[in-house]
């Protein structure tokens, strides 16, 4: 197929009637700006128009109808008649105008990155056969920072990566051939992603070795033309682990000096280096607790080294104790992020961003929004979303996560009883923070489809689109993606959109409904059904299922008190059983199996019904896909059909495992006779 690595940037030729629609687009271009990024913008425009419309754009000589590519001030100089809009960094303006009897199609960016984003936006519209001839469109990002995290190890393997080996590293070194890294940067740029952390947050200190930094520079060199800043995950113990010092105490001046020198060295090689992502005091990673220091001490230590160069630190809030005593009913891992970071609010430097996972546990199939989003008023924050489907089918099952992310981003924290959606908090809009934004854990690999199957790429696309504009609906995002990836045949678009939009709920149905957690094997592969693996160990992903009932009591009144971390108006929703939504019931409450949901069903019957329904729905997905036979290329058709048929089988495995488990525990048979005593008769 060859073009698969282009994902949503295929620029497939449009059919003749659509090509005609764009006949009045200019035949020439003028590029006003000179830079690496501006060159990419120009080349991309020429390539996209040529591939989709079969026309080769020529440099203008001052008289023809032209595409004008430039920054806003440059455009103003050329066409003073145009009144320039006010836009934030990375924003762009697409404007068709007739001036002095000449047709101008202006693609203007606030900076060269904005201009590149404008080109991608225009080409996306043409690929989707949108009207552009009279365009006047302003776009700017919702928040300043839109980063991707890759959990790549230097040996070339990727933690929780399901799309093959690393595109960056092999055998302890940066790969010789970085073609795929460059292609990846282009894909990211088309979404407006402006930073990428290339190594695992379980970080290897060797990235800081002086012979390694020039290797990182080679990656920065292939990212630069696309406006994507390279950044590194930092092991806080690096000064000691590399043998340079006998301590990594964040308050020791020698340690501060080490980081300053190291950061200066990095910027010497990579002047547009982005900064660091840090996982500390979590799951065995070293951290400031070794010296009795705070997370703020550690974050500020490296932030100060980065500050003179304009770099930032994404400091992860995923700090928790994985040796919790499960016998203590007051213990609760969900409380950890807030307990660790809320008391430090206001102590972080301005170039530190606290990176908070969307939910308080760990990327489960459904969780409430983390209360920490509302718990930092004097600190920058970012939301961490997981594109790689660690707990949601590992790209071997269909699970489009945008509807789930939308729930977190749109969740209203009701601070001071005012509308306070999470998206506004993370973008720094509520407390007028200098920065903030979005981080997505992608973990693409060398597989030609990047993530392991081409439908999963809707999650990478969706993350990028939401990071640019979280107000977009899941429906509009998937419609864009499907058209770009599979073309504009209405039956193809409608079928794939429908499958993708239903897929998260289907996966939830046959794995872990009612907010109970994914019920997967949490100590092993995070994939197979194994609910018992979550109980009676220190990891704190407890379901608390016994013969009487199920669910974690996180209430203020009788439980762990986790609900108390939310603003009062949110507490009022989750604390009383009468208002807690069914889909999160077991996250917040421990109830008997016979408890009656708002839906009118008992909890136990809901388990049976949702698992049988989910397995049926999964089987339907494969049937739906078969309707597309002959409408899309055979390669992708067969690859995806095989995946969906496998998924239908897995859904049955899940259904039976979970239904039998809960029947064994509860002793209550399925009213419909599918599980338990009646099933055996
Ligand atoms: O979900 C867990 C994963 C770990 C990961 C960790 C984290 C990088 O199972 O593999 O480690 O989260 O987010 O730090």
PDB file of C-alpha atoms in Angstrom, residues 72-227:
ATOM      1  CA  UNK A  72       0.582  38.124   9.562  1.00  0.00           C
ATOM      2  CA  UNK A  73       2.964  41.109   9.397  1.00  0.00           C
ATOM      3  CA  UNK A  74       4.386  39.927   6.082  1.00  0.00           C
ATOM      4  CA  UNK A  75       0.936  39.516   4.626  1.00  0.00           C
ATOM      5  CA  UNK A  76       0.032  42.993   5.810  1.00  0.00           C
ATOM      6  CA  UNK A  77       3.065  44.433   4.089  1.00  0.00           C
ATOM      7  CA  UNK A  78       2.066  42.837   0.803  1.00  0.00           C
ATOM      8  CA  UNK A  79      -1.678  43.512   1.069  1.00  0.00           C
ATOM      9  CA  UNK A  80      -2.154  46.525   3.352  1.00  0.00           C
ATOM     10  CA  UNK A  81      -5.853  46.568   2.433  1.00  0.00           C
ATOM     11  CA  UNK A  82      -6.382  43.488   4.607  1.00  0.00           C
ATOM     12  CA  UNK A  83      -7.209  44.298   8.209  1.00  0.00           C
ATOM     13  CA  UNK A  84      -5.223  41.872  10.293  1.00  0.00           C
ATOM     14  CA  UNK A  85      -6.938  39.832  12.983  1.00  0.00           C
ATOM     15  CA  UNK A  86      -5.710  39.400  16.535  1.00  0.00           C
ATOM     16  CA  UNK A  87      -4.516  35.873  17.141  1.00  0.00           C
ATOM     17  CA  UNK A  88      -2.591  33.897  19.752  1.00  0.00           C
ATOM     18  CA  UNK A  89       0.687  32.094  18.981  1.00  0.00           C
ATOM     19  CA  UNK A  90       0.332  29.186  16.533  1.00  0.00           C
ATOM     20  CA  UNK A  91      -2.966  30.573  15.229  1.00  0.00           C
ATOM     21  CA  UNK A  92      -3.726  31.091  11.553  1.00  0.00           C
ATOM     22  CA  UNK A  93      -6.018  32.897   9.160  1.00  0.00           C
ATOM     23  CA  UNK A  94      -7.377  31.483   5.927  1.00  0.00           C
ATOM     24  CA  UNK A  95      -8.809  34.283   3.832  1.00  0.00           C
ATOM     25  CA  UNK A  96      -9.902  34.441   0.216  1.00  0.00           C
ATOM     26  CA  UNK A  97     -10.051  38.031  -1.006  1.00  0.00           C
ATOM     27  CA  UNK A  98     -10.209  39.920  -4.278  1.00  0.00           C
ATOM     28  CA  UNK A  99      -8.024  43.005  -4.055  1.00  0.00           C
ATOM     29  CA  UNK A 100      -6.813  45.193  -6.872  1.00  0.00           C
ATOM     30  CA  UNK A 101      -8.559  42.774  -9.279  1.00  0.00           C
ATOM     31  CA  UNK A 102      -6.373  39.966  -8.074  1.00  0.00           C
ATOM     32  CA  UNK A 103      -7.566  36.873  -6.215  1.00  0.00           C
ATOM     33  CA  UNK A 104      -5.551  36.221  -3.111  1.00  0.00           C
ATOM     34  CA  UNK A 105      -5.856  33.074  -1.090  1.00  0.00           C
ATOM     35  CA  UNK A 106      -4.103  34.023   2.115  1.00  0.00           C
ATOM     36  CA  UNK A 107      -2.669  31.440   4.490  1.00  0.00           C
ATOM     37  CA  UNK A 108      -1.294  33.590   7.275  1.00  0.00           C
ATOM     38  CA  UNK A 109       0.136  32.428  10.580  1.00  0.00           C
ATOM     39  CA  UNK A 110       0.941  34.347  13.706  1.00  0.00           C
ATOM     40  CA  UNK A 111       4.274  32.546  13.428  1.00  0.00           C
ATOM     41  CA  UNK A 112       5.614  30.121  10.839  1.00  0.00           C
ATOM     42  CA  UNK A 113       4.119  27.227  12.781  1.00  0.00           C
ATOM     43  CA  UNK A 114       0.681  28.836  12.486  1.00  0.00           C
ATOM     44  CA  UNK A 115       1.205  29.147   8.752  1.00  0.00           C
ATOM     45  CA  UNK A 116       2.027  25.445   8.496  1.00  0.00           C
ATOM     46  CA  UNK A 117      -1.105  24.639  10.498  1.00  0.00           C
ATOM     47  CA  UNK A 118      -3.091  26.809   8.097  1.00  0.00           C
ATOM     48  CA  UNK A 119      -1.817  24.830   5.110  1.00  0.00           C
ATOM     49  CA  UNK A 120      -2.777  21.551   6.761  1.00  0.00           C
ATOM     50  CA  UNK A 121      -6.220  22.933   7.585  1.00  0.00           C
ATOM     51  CA  UNK A 122      -6.815  24.007   3.996  1.00  0.00           C
ATOM     52  CA  UNK A 123      -5.664  20.654   2.588  1.00  0.00           C
ATOM     53  CA  UNK A 124      -7.885  18.836   5.077  1.00  0.00           C
ATOM     54  CA  UNK A 125     -10.881  20.823   3.860  1.00  0.00           C
ATOM     55  CA  UNK A 126     -10.125  20.005   0.233  1.00  0.00           C
ATOM     56  CA  UNK A 127      -9.664  16.306   1.037  1.00  0.00           C
ATOM     57  CA  UNK A 128     -13.083  16.411   2.730  1.00  0.00           C
ATOM     58  CA  UNK A 129     -14.563  18.318  -0.229  1.00  0.00           C
ATOM     59  CA  UNK A 130     -15.482  21.346   1.862  1.00  0.00           C
ATOM     60  CA  UNK A 131     -16.180  24.704   0.296  1.00  0.00           C
ATOM     61  CA  UNK A 132     -13.107  26.962   0.507  1.00  0.00           C
ATOM     62  CA  UNK A 133     -13.431  29.503  -2.294  1.00  0.00           C
ATOM     63  CA  UNK A 134     -14.930  32.192  -0.056  1.00  0.00           C
ATOM     64  CA  UNK A 135     -13.157  31.236   3.109  1.00  0.00           C
ATOM     65  CA  UNK A 136     -12.548  33.629   5.987  1.00  0.00           C
ATOM     66  CA  UNK A 137     -11.518  31.521   8.928  1.00  0.00           C
ATOM     67  CA  UNK A 138      -9.554  32.267  12.067  1.00  0.00           C
ATOM     68  CA  UNK A 139      -8.256  29.477  14.225  1.00  0.00           C
ATOM     69  CA  UNK A 140      -6.115  29.516  17.311  1.00  0.00           C
ATOM     70  CA  UNK A 141      -5.254  26.819  19.815  1.00  0.00           C
ATOM     71  CA  UNK A 142      -7.287  26.527  22.989  1.00  0.00           C
ATOM     72  CA  UNK A 143      -4.165  26.206  25.124  1.00  0.00           C
ATOM     73  CA  UNK A 144      -0.451  26.875  24.607  1.00  0.00           C
ATOM     74  CA  UNK A 145       1.044  23.384  25.104  1.00  0.00           C
ATOM     75  CA  UNK A 146       0.025  20.369  23.079  1.00  0.00           C
ATOM     76  CA  UNK A 147       2.517  17.586  23.615  1.00  0.00           C
ATOM     77  CA  UNK A 148       2.849  13.919  22.817  1.00  0.00           C
ATOM     78  CA  UNK A 149       4.588  11.513  25.171  1.00  0.00           C
ATOM     79  CA  UNK A 150       6.226   8.365  23.853  1.00  0.00           C
ATOM     80  CA  UNK A 151       7.192   5.683  26.355  1.00  0.00           C
ATOM     81  CA  UNK A 152      10.107   4.415  24.226  1.00  0.00           C
ATOM     82  CA  UNK A 153      13.022   2.617  25.832  1.00  0.00           C
ATOM     83  CA  UNK A 154      16.540   2.930  24.499  1.00  0.00           C
ATOM     84  CA  UNK A 155      16.604  -0.783  23.618  1.00  0.00           C
ATOM     85  CA  UNK A 156      13.884  -0.074  21.059  1.00  0.00           C
ATOM     86  CA  UNK A 157      10.946  -1.517  22.965  1.00  0.00           C
ATOM     87  CA  UNK A 158       8.023   0.649  23.948  1.00  0.00           C
ATOM     88  CA  UNK A 159       6.315   0.378  27.320  1.00  0.00           C
ATOM     89  CA  UNK A 160       2.616  -0.237  26.625  1.00  0.00           C
ATOM     90  CA  UNK A 161       3.272   0.156  22.922  1.00  0.00           C
ATOM     91  CA  UNK A 162       1.298  -2.033  20.526  1.00  0.00           C
ATOM     92  CA  UNK A 163       2.550  -0.766  17.177  1.00  0.00           C
ATOM     93  CA  UNK A 164       5.952  -2.398  16.949  1.00  0.00           C
ATOM     94  CA  UNK A 165       9.420  -1.193  17.959  1.00  0.00           C
ATOM     95  CA  UNK A 166      10.480   2.378  18.571  1.00  0.00           C
ATOM     96  CA  UNK A 167      10.811   4.799  15.678  1.00  0.00           C
ATOM     97  CA  UNK A 168      13.537   6.586  17.679  1.00  0.00           C
ATOM     98  CA  UNK A 169      15.742   4.017  19.397  1.00  0.00           C
ATOM     99  CA  UNK A 170      17.290   0.610  18.724  1.00  0.00           C
ATOM    100  CA  UNK A 171      19.975  -1.292  20.626  1.00  0.00           C
ATOM    101  CA  UNK A 172      20.653   1.460  23.127  1.00  0.00           C
ATOM    102  CA  UNK A 173      21.151   4.185  20.523  1.00  0.00           C
ATOM    103  CA  UNK A 174      19.163   6.548  18.363  1.00  0.00           C
ATOM    104  CA  UNK A 175      18.312   4.778  15.104  1.00  0.00           C
ATOM    105  CA  UNK A 176      20.470   5.552  12.084  1.00  0.00           C
ATOM    106  CA  UNK A 177      17.448   5.919   9.839  1.00  0.00           C
ATOM    107  CA  UNK A 178      15.033   8.487  11.258  1.00  0.00           C
ATOM    108  CA  UNK A 179      12.669   8.583   8.268  1.00  0.00           C
ATOM    109  CA  UNK A 180       9.737   7.434  10.356  1.00  0.00           C
ATOM    110  CA  UNK A 181      10.482  10.020  13.044  1.00  0.00           C
ATOM    111  CA  UNK A 182      10.254  12.736  10.400  1.00  0.00           C
ATOM    112  CA  UNK A 183       7.002  11.308   9.060  1.00  0.00           C
ATOM    113  CA  UNK A 184       5.648  11.212  12.596  1.00  0.00           C
ATOM    114  CA  UNK A 185       6.501  14.867  13.165  1.00  0.00           C
ATOM    115  CA  UNK A 186       4.585  15.731   9.992  1.00  0.00           C
ATOM    116  CA  UNK A 187       1.514  13.867  11.243  1.00  0.00           C
ATOM    117  CA  UNK A 188       1.771  15.601  14.615  1.00  0.00           C
ATOM    118  CA  UNK A 189       2.187  19.014  13.017  1.00  0.00           C
ATOM    119  CA  UNK A 190      -0.956  18.471  10.961  1.00  0.00           C
ATOM    120  CA  UNK A 191      -2.828  18.372  14.293  1.00  0.00           C
ATOM    121  CA  UNK A 192      -1.058  21.340  15.816  1.00  0.00           C
ATOM    122  CA  UNK A 193       1.035  19.253  18.232  1.00  0.00           C
ATOM    123  CA  UNK A 194       4.060  21.339  19.217  1.00  0.00           C
ATOM    124  CA  UNK A 195       6.122  19.079  21.476  1.00  0.00           C
ATOM    125  CA  UNK A 196       7.068  15.425  21.812  1.00  0.00           C
ATOM    126  CA  UNK A 197       8.792  13.633  24.682  1.00  0.00           C
ATOM    127  CA  UNK A 198      10.608  10.778  23.007  1.00  0.00           C
ATOM    128  CA  UNK A 199      11.641   8.448  25.844  1.00  0.00           C
ATOM    129  CA  UNK A 200       9.783   6.520  28.520  1.00  0.00           C
ATOM    130  CA  UNK A 201       8.776   8.369  31.693  1.00  0.00           C
ATOM    131  CA  UNK A 202      10.310   5.391  33.486  1.00  0.00           C
ATOM    132  CA  UNK A 203      13.378   7.186  32.345  1.00  0.00           C
ATOM    133  CA  UNK A 204      16.821   5.956  31.486  1.00  0.00           C
ATOM    134  CA  UNK A 205      19.434   8.405  32.791  1.00  0.00           C
ATOM    135  CA  UNK A 206      21.747   7.532  29.901  1.00  0.00           C
ATOM    136  CA  UNK A 207      19.907  10.010  27.657  1.00  0.00           C
ATOM    137  CA  UNK A 208      21.868  12.680  29.525  1.00  0.00           C
ATOM    138  CA  UNK A 209      25.260  11.234  28.707  1.00  0.00           C
ATOM    139  CA  UNK A 210      27.372  13.600  26.706  1.00  0.00           C
ATOM    140  CA  UNK A 211      27.700  11.063  23.906  1.00  0.00           C
ATOM    141  CA  UNK A 212      23.936  10.635  23.776  1.00  0.00           C
ATOM    142  CA  UNK A 213      22.882  14.264  23.449  1.00  0.00           C
ATOM    143  CA  UNK A 214      24.191  14.574  19.860  1.00  0.00           C
ATOM    144  CA  UNK A 215      22.014  11.587  19.047  1.00  0.00           C
ATOM    145  CA  UNK A 216      18.954  13.353  20.467  1.00  0.00           C
ATOM    146  CA  UNK A 217      19.939  16.311  18.333  1.00  0.00           C
ATOM    147  CA  UNK A 218      19.471  14.156  15.228  1.00  0.00           C
ATOM    148  CA  UNK A 219      15.859  13.577  16.258  1.00  0.00           C
ATOM    149  CA  UNK A 220      15.391  17.296  16.925  1.00  0.00           C
ATOM    150  CA  UNK A 221      16.719  17.959  13.425  1.00  0.00           C
ATOM    151  CA  UNK A 222      14.014  15.849  11.798  1.00  0.00           C
ATOM    152  CA  UNK A 223      11.299  17.333  14.047  1.00  0.00           C
ATOM    153  CA  UNK A 224      12.308  20.973  13.516  1.00  0.00           C
ATOM    154  CA  UNK A 225      10.893  21.463   9.998  1.00  0.00           C
ATOM    155  CA  UNK A 226       7.499  20.534  11.452  1.00  0.00           C
ATOM    156  CA  UNK A 227       7.615  22.852  14.444  1.00  0.00           C
TER     157      UNK A 227
END
